[in-house]
Amino acid sequence: MGAVISNENVGEISLQNELLQRLAGRIPLNSNDPYWNKLFSFNFNLDQQSRKIQSNFLENINPILEQLMHNTRETGNIATLIKTFNRRCGELEASAKCENKIFIWQASNALLIIRYISVFLAQRLSPTEFTNIFGNRGSLYETKKSENNEIDDDDEENLDENTSDSKEGSGHHFESAAEHFLVNLLRILTRIQVNKITIQLHAETLRVLLALLSTELYEDGVHERSVFLRILMLKVERALRAGSNDTMIGEGSTGLNFWCKIKVKTELFARFTLPLLLAQKMGVK
């Protein structure tokens, strides 16, 4: 967002930031636009342990998140945000190895933006609606497009992006942008080493995973299971192994080590982070 977000200016960020207004606006964005580099370039210095500061921050960004939720059904800007992140994930592992701090920093910031959007949507949409908004422009856009019965240059480019982004270099085909995004998050946790440069990237990845799997926390009665949880349980293993030298559990020590990484990080996540979220939901201080 090209700014420093701190305790002092928390009340101004959403109203005065043109980059956020553009994301939430009524004009569709292109995933190749240099705009994304600007959006992902900011320093987030809020005290995330302070409930008062976080509450104040959420109160101030809620209007722009509300605007984004409604407009993205026509513009598809959330889907484009996810597409942009998915594309960058292909370079994350190499960037971590060569200590490309700026690229890792921008990826962490992209996940932070996605996290706040995801929490907001998870509280207001059904699990299916929540998942679908990650990968399409919504019914209003598709209706207008079919009425016009035309495909301009931008639309052709978007169609090409959808085709290429649904596949990896290994040839694995993702059934949805949500699946592609979830696999990329788990690849960050299992393939990128934790160090002083990547620790924030890992932290934001875990927070986004929690947000994606939290839809059932906001329902009085669970009428629909989390789509992200279903993807995680049924489809992720094959996608994670695509293009990797890792083998399945029981087929060698490499595969065992690969899945141990997920197990250890998931257990730490469940033991420390999830209870805090549940306590906050129930009003326990």
GROMACS .gro file of C-alpha atoms in nm:
model
  285
    1MET     CA    1   0.000   0.000   0.000
    2GLY     CA    2   0.305   0.221  -0.016
    3ALA     CA    3   0.275   0.328   0.345
    4VAL     CA    4   0.357   0.255   0.706
    5ILE     CA    5   0.062   0.119   0.902
    6SER     CA    6   0.113   0.201   1.268
    7ASN     CA    7  -0.085   0.266   1.584
    8GLU     CA    8  -0.076   0.639   1.508
    9ASN     CA    9  -0.236   0.633   1.162
   10VAL     CA   10  -0.462   0.329   1.194
   11GLY     CA   11  -0.774   0.543   1.151
   12GLU     CA   12  -0.661   0.689   0.820
   13ILE     CA   13  -0.530   0.396   0.621
   14SER     CA   14  -0.845   0.270   0.451
   15LEU     CA   15  -0.999   0.608   0.376
   16GLN     CA   16  -0.693   0.784   0.236
   17ASN     CA   17  -0.512   0.501   0.060
   18GLU     CA   18  -0.576   0.515  -0.315
   19LEU     CA   19  -0.438   0.166  -0.373
   20LEU     CA   20  -0.693   0.010  -0.139
   21GLN     CA   21  -0.970   0.217  -0.293
   22ARG     CA   22  -0.869   0.087  -0.634
   23LEU     CA   23  -0.876  -0.275  -0.512
   24ALA     CA   24  -1.224  -0.226  -0.369
   25GLY     CA   25  -1.351  -0.016  -0.659
   26ARG     CA   26  -1.566  -0.101  -0.960
   27ILE     CA   27  -1.288  -0.127  -1.217
   28PRO     CA   28  -1.147  -0.478  -1.282
   29LEU     CA   29  -0.774  -0.512  -1.221
   30ASN     CA   30  -0.526  -0.708  -1.431
   31SER     CA   31  -0.287  -0.951  -1.263
   32ASN     CA   32   0.003  -0.816  -1.473
   33ASP     CA   33  -0.050  -0.458  -1.359
   34PRO     CA   34   0.250  -0.297  -1.179
   35TYR     CA   35  -0.015  -0.180  -0.932
   36TRP     CA   36   0.033  -0.501  -0.731
   37ASN     CA   37   0.397  -0.421  -0.654
   38LYS     CA   38   0.283  -0.091  -0.506
   39LEU     CA   39  -0.003  -0.250  -0.311
   40PHE     CA   40   0.227  -0.511  -0.155
   41SER     CA   41   0.493  -0.257  -0.053
   42PHE     CA   42   0.416  -0.138   0.299
   43ASN     CA   43   0.531  -0.180   0.657
   44PHE     CA   44   0.278  -0.318   0.905
   45ASN     CA   45   0.378  -0.198   1.252
   46LEU     CA   46   0.055  -0.255   1.444
   47ASP     CA   47   0.069  -0.433   1.777
   48GLN     CA   48  -0.116  -0.752   1.685
   49GLN     CA   49  -0.123  -0.866   2.047
   50SER     CA   50  -0.331  -0.566   2.154
   51ARG     CA   51  -0.701  -0.644   2.123
   52LYS     CA   52  -0.792  -0.275   2.145
   53ILE     CA   53  -0.561  -0.175   1.861
   54GLN     CA   54  -0.676  -0.466   1.645
   55SER     CA   55  -1.040  -0.381   1.713
   56ASN     CA   56  -0.978  -0.020   1.615
   57PHE     CA   57  -0.800  -0.129   1.298
   58LEU     CA   58  -1.080  -0.366   1.198
   59GLU     CA   59  -1.341  -0.098   1.264
   60ASN     CA   60  -1.162   0.136   1.025
   61ILE     CA   61  -1.106  -0.113   0.743
   62ASN     CA   62  -1.453  -0.270   0.756
   63PRO     CA   63  -1.611  -0.012   0.521
   64ILE     CA   64  -1.358  -0.076   0.246
   65LEU     CA   65  -1.383  -0.453   0.297
   66GLU     CA   66  -1.761  -0.424   0.267
   67GLN     CA   67  -1.718  -0.231  -0.057
   68LEU     CA   68  -1.472  -0.491  -0.185
   69MET     CA   69  -1.705  -0.780  -0.100
   70HIS     CA   70  -1.989  -0.631  -0.305
   71ASN     CA   71  -1.785  -0.501  -0.599
   72THR     CA   72  -1.573  -0.812  -0.646
   73ARG     CA   73  -1.883  -1.000  -0.764
   74GLU     CA   74  -1.862  -0.779  -1.071
   75THR     CA   75  -1.491  -0.696  -1.096
   76GLY     CA   76  -1.334  -1.019  -0.972
   77ASN     CA   77  -1.059  -0.824  -0.798
   78ILE     CA   78  -1.030  -1.072  -0.511
   79ALA     CA   79  -0.986  -1.352  -0.765
   80THR     CA   80  -0.721  -1.142  -0.940
   81LEU     CA   81  -0.544  -1.085  -0.608
   82ILE     CA   82  -0.533  -1.462  -0.550
   83LYS     CA   83  -0.417  -1.520  -0.908
   84THR     CA   84  -0.137  -1.266  -0.863
   85PHE     CA   85  -0.021  -1.434  -0.543
   86ASN     CA   86  -0.037  -1.782  -0.698
   87ARG     CA   87   0.181  -1.667  -0.984
   88ARG     CA   88   0.440  -1.520  -0.749
   89CYS     CA   89   0.454  -1.841  -0.548
   90GLY     CA   90   0.640  -2.003  -0.835
   91GLU     CA   91   0.936  -1.778  -0.752
   92LEU     CA   92   0.917  -1.786  -0.373
   93GLU     CA   93   1.141  -2.088  -0.315
   94ALA     CA   94   1.417  -1.950  -0.537
   95SER     CA   95   1.379  -1.604  -0.381
   96ALA     CA   96   1.420  -1.751  -0.033
   97LYS     CA   97   1.736  -1.937  -0.135
   98CYS     CA   98   1.896  -1.624  -0.282
   99GLU     CA   99   1.767  -1.410   0.008
  100ASN     CA  100   1.556  -1.179  -0.206
  101LYS     CA  101   1.420  -0.983   0.089
  102ILE     CA  102   1.196  -0.751  -0.112
  103PHE     CA  103   1.014  -1.034  -0.293
  104ILE     CA  104   0.962  -1.226   0.034
  105TRP     CA  105   0.847  -0.906   0.207
  106GLN     CA  106   0.592  -0.836  -0.067
  107ALA     CA  107   0.463  -1.194  -0.052
  108SER     CA  108   0.417  -1.165   0.325
  109ASN     CA  109   0.226  -0.840   0.279
  110ALA     CA  110   0.009  -0.997   0.009
  111LEU     CA  111  -0.085  -1.273   0.255
  112LEU     CA  112  -0.161  -1.016   0.524
  113ILE     CA  113  -0.408  -0.843   0.290
  114ILE     CA  114  -0.560  -1.178   0.193
  115ARG     CA  115  -0.591  -1.272   0.562
  116TYR     CA  116  -0.799  -0.968   0.656
  117ILE     CA  117  -1.015  -1.013   0.347
  118SER     CA  118  -1.062  -1.383   0.424
  119VAL     CA  119  -1.164  -1.327   0.786
  120PHE     CA  120  -1.416  -1.064   0.674
  121LEU     CA  121  -1.565  -1.290   0.405
  122ALA     CA  122  -1.569  -1.600   0.627
  123GLN     CA  123  -1.790  -1.416   0.874
  124ARG     CA  124  -2.043  -1.312   0.609
  125LEU     CA  125  -2.054  -1.575   0.333
  126SER     CA  126  -2.139  -1.942   0.321
  127PRO     CA  127  -1.841  -2.180   0.279
  128THR     CA  128  -1.925  -2.232  -0.090
  129GLU     CA  129  -1.967  -1.859  -0.161
  130PHE     CA  130  -1.646  -1.790   0.026
  131THR     CA  131  -1.453  -2.040  -0.186
  132ASN     CA  132  -1.608  -1.938  -0.519
  133ILE     CA  133  -1.518  -1.573  -0.475
  134PHE     CA  134  -1.150  -1.675  -0.483
  135GLY     CA  135  -1.169  -1.798  -0.839
  136ASN     CA  136  -1.427  -1.617  -1.049
  137ARG     CA  137  -1.572  -1.278  -1.123
  138GLY     CA  138  -1.919  -1.363  -1.002
  139SER     CA  139  -2.258  -1.384  -1.164
  140LEU     CA  140  -2.298  -1.014  -1.243
  141TYR     CA  141  -1.980  -1.001  -1.450
  142GLU     CA  142  -2.055  -1.326  -1.632
  143THR     CA  143  -2.409  -1.210  -1.709
  144LYS     CA  144  -2.289  -0.883  -1.858
  145LYS     CA  145  -2.020  -1.062  -2.053
  146SER     CA  146  -2.268  -1.307  -2.206
  147GLU     CA  147  -2.509  -1.024  -2.288
  148ASN     CA  148  -2.238  -0.834  -2.473
  149ASN     CA  149  -2.126  -1.159  -2.639
  150GLU     CA  150  -1.785  -1.005  -2.692
  151ILE     CA  151  -1.434  -1.080  -2.572
  152ASP     CA  152  -1.196  -0.787  -2.570
  153ASP     CA  153  -0.818  -0.805  -2.538
  154ASP     CA  154  -0.828  -0.799  -2.158
  155ASP     CA  155  -1.079  -1.083  -2.148
  156GLU     CA  156  -0.867  -1.292  -2.383
  157GLU     CA  157  -0.567  -1.231  -2.161
  158ASN     CA  158  -0.765  -1.331  -1.854
  159LEU     CA  159  -0.877  -1.653  -2.024
  160ASP     CA  160  -0.516  -1.735  -2.106
  161GLU     CA  161  -0.417  -1.663  -1.746
  162ASN     CA  162  -0.691  -1.889  -1.612
  163THR     CA  163  -0.569  -2.173  -1.831
  164SER     CA  164  -0.201  -2.133  -1.747
  165ASP     CA  165  -0.253  -2.064  -1.378
  166SER     CA  166  -0.453  -2.383  -1.334
  167LYS     CA  167  -0.144  -2.587  -1.420
  168GLU     CA  168   0.202  -2.617  -1.272
  169GLY     CA  169   0.525  -2.687  -1.454
  170SER     CA  170   0.481  -3.046  -1.340
  171GLY     CA  171   0.158  -3.069  -1.540
  172HIS     CA  172  -0.067  -3.093  -1.236
  173HIS     CA  173  -0.413  -2.951  -1.305
  174PHE     CA  174  -0.593  -2.765  -1.027
  175GLU     CA  175  -0.971  -2.786  -1.029
  176SER     CA  176  -1.009  -2.440  -0.874
  177ALA     CA  177  -0.813  -2.131  -0.778
  178ALA     CA  178  -0.895  -2.215  -0.416
  179GLU     CA  179  -0.718  -2.551  -0.447
  180HIS     CA  180  -0.419  -2.388  -0.619
  181PHE     CA  181  -0.397  -2.125  -0.345
  182LEU     CA  182  -0.423  -2.379  -0.063
  183VAL     CA  183  -0.151  -2.596  -0.215
  184ASN     CA  184   0.077  -2.294  -0.249
  185LEU     CA  185   0.030  -2.212   0.120
  186LEU     CA  186   0.129  -2.564   0.220
  187ARG     CA  187   0.427  -2.555  -0.015
  188ILE     CA  188   0.550  -2.245   0.164
  189LEU     CA  189   0.534  -2.431   0.495
  190THR     CA  190   0.703  -2.746   0.368
  191ARG     CA  191   0.955  -2.625   0.111
  192ILE     CA  192   1.078  -2.288   0.233
  193GLN     CA  193   1.320  -2.290   0.523
  194VAL     CA  194   1.234  -2.081   0.827
  195ASN     CA  195   1.490  -1.808   0.894
  196LYS     CA  196   1.498  -1.440   0.984
  197ILE     CA  197   1.397  -1.345   0.629
  198THR     CA  198   1.110  -1.592   0.587
  199ILE     CA  199   0.970  -1.616   0.940
  200GLN     CA  200   0.706  -1.349   0.875
  201LEU     CA  201   0.607  -1.528   0.554
  202HIS     CA  202   0.554  -1.851   0.748
  203ALA     CA  203   0.359  -1.670   1.021
  204GLU     CA  204   0.122  -1.507   0.771
  205THR     CA  205   0.079  -1.836   0.587
  206LEU     CA  206  -0.041  -2.004   0.907
  207ARG     CA  207  -0.274  -1.714   0.983
  208VAL     CA  208  -0.427  -1.731   0.636
  209LEU     CA  209  -0.478  -2.106   0.671
  210LEU     CA  210  -0.662  -2.045   0.998
  211ALA     CA  211  -0.882  -1.785   0.828
  212LEU     CA  212  -0.963  -2.018   0.538
  213LEU     CA  213  -1.064  -2.301   0.772
  214SER     CA  214  -1.261  -2.082   1.014
  215THR     CA  215  -1.595  -2.052   0.834
  216GLU     CA  216  -1.769  -2.296   1.071
  217LEU     CA  217  -1.671  -2.083   1.372
  218TYR     CA  218  -1.908  -1.810   1.258
  219GLU     CA  219  -2.218  -2.028   1.210
  220ASP     CA  220  -2.471  -2.092   1.486
  221GLY     CA  221  -2.531  -2.434   1.337
  222VAL     CA  222  -2.298  -2.594   1.087
  223HIS     CA  223  -2.508  -2.648   0.774
  224GLU     CA  224  -2.222  -2.674   0.528
  225ARG     CA  225  -1.870  -2.807   0.577
  226SER     CA  226  -1.570  -2.595   0.488
  227VAL     CA  227  -1.478  -2.637   0.123
  228PHE     CA  228  -1.117  -2.556   0.203
  229LEU     CA  229  -1.112  -2.833   0.463
  230ARG     CA  230  -1.250  -3.077   0.207
  231ILE     CA  231  -0.983  -2.975  -0.042
  232LEU     CA  232  -0.717  -3.010   0.226
  233MET     CA  233  -0.827  -3.359   0.323
  234LEU     CA  234  -0.899  -3.503  -0.022
  235LYS     CA  235  -0.692  -3.334  -0.289
  236VAL     CA  236  -0.385  -3.163  -0.150
  237GLU     CA  237  -0.156  -3.465  -0.108
  238ARG     CA  238  -0.133  -3.540  -0.480
  239ALA     CA  239  -0.090  -3.173  -0.570
  240LEU     CA  240   0.187  -3.126  -0.315
  241ARG     CA  241   0.374  -3.424  -0.452
  242ALA     CA  242   0.339  -3.315  -0.814
  243GLY     CA  243   0.675  -3.211  -0.949
  244SER     CA  244   0.849  -3.303  -0.623
  245ASN     CA  245   1.103  -3.571  -0.548
  246ASP     CA  246   0.917  -3.652  -0.227
  247THR     CA  247   0.749  -3.990  -0.203
  248MET     CA  248   0.442  -4.094  -0.015
  249ILE     CA  249   0.451  -4.185   0.351
  250GLY     CA  250   0.590  -4.533   0.386
  251GLU     CA  251   0.775  -4.518   0.054
  252GLY     CA  252   1.096  -4.367   0.186
  253SER     CA  253   1.251  -4.138   0.441
  254THR     CA  254   1.220  -3.834   0.212
  255GLY     CA  255   0.844  -3.860   0.194
  256LEU     CA  256   0.821  -3.917   0.567
  257ASN     CA  257   1.025  -3.605   0.638
  258PHE     CA  258   0.808  -3.410   0.394
  259TRP     CA  259   0.486  -3.496   0.574
  260CYS     CA  260   0.644  -3.460   0.918
  261LYS     CA  261   0.695  -3.093   0.838
  262ILE     CA  262   0.321  -3.050   0.786
  263LYS     CA  263   0.238  -3.254   1.096
  264VAL     CA  264   0.472  -3.062   1.330
  265LYS     CA  265   0.367  -2.718   1.208
  266THR     CA  266  -0.001  -2.812   1.215
  267GLU     CA  267   0.027  -2.943   1.571
  268LEU     CA  268   0.200  -2.625   1.688
  269PHE     CA  269  -0.064  -2.422   1.506
  270ALA     CA  270  -0.351  -2.618   1.666
  271ARG     CA  271  -0.196  -2.616   2.012
  272PHE     CA  272  -0.121  -2.246   2.042
  273THR     CA  273  -0.307  -2.041   1.777
  274LEU     CA  274  -0.645  -2.213   1.751
  275PRO     CA  275  -0.721  -2.205   2.129
  276LEU     CA  276  -0.655  -1.830   2.131
  277LEU     CA  277  -0.902  -1.777   1.848
  278LEU     CA  278  -1.166  -1.988   2.019
  279ALA     CA  279  -1.111  -1.801   2.345
  280GLN     CA  280  -1.158  -1.468   2.168
  281LYS     CA  281  -1.478  -1.592   2.001
  282MET     CA  282  -1.622  -1.697   2.337
  283GLY     CA  283  -1.519  -1.370   2.500
  284VAL     CA  284  -1.256  -1.521   2.729
  285LYS     CA  285  -0.982  -1.277   2.826
   0.00000   0.00000   0.00000
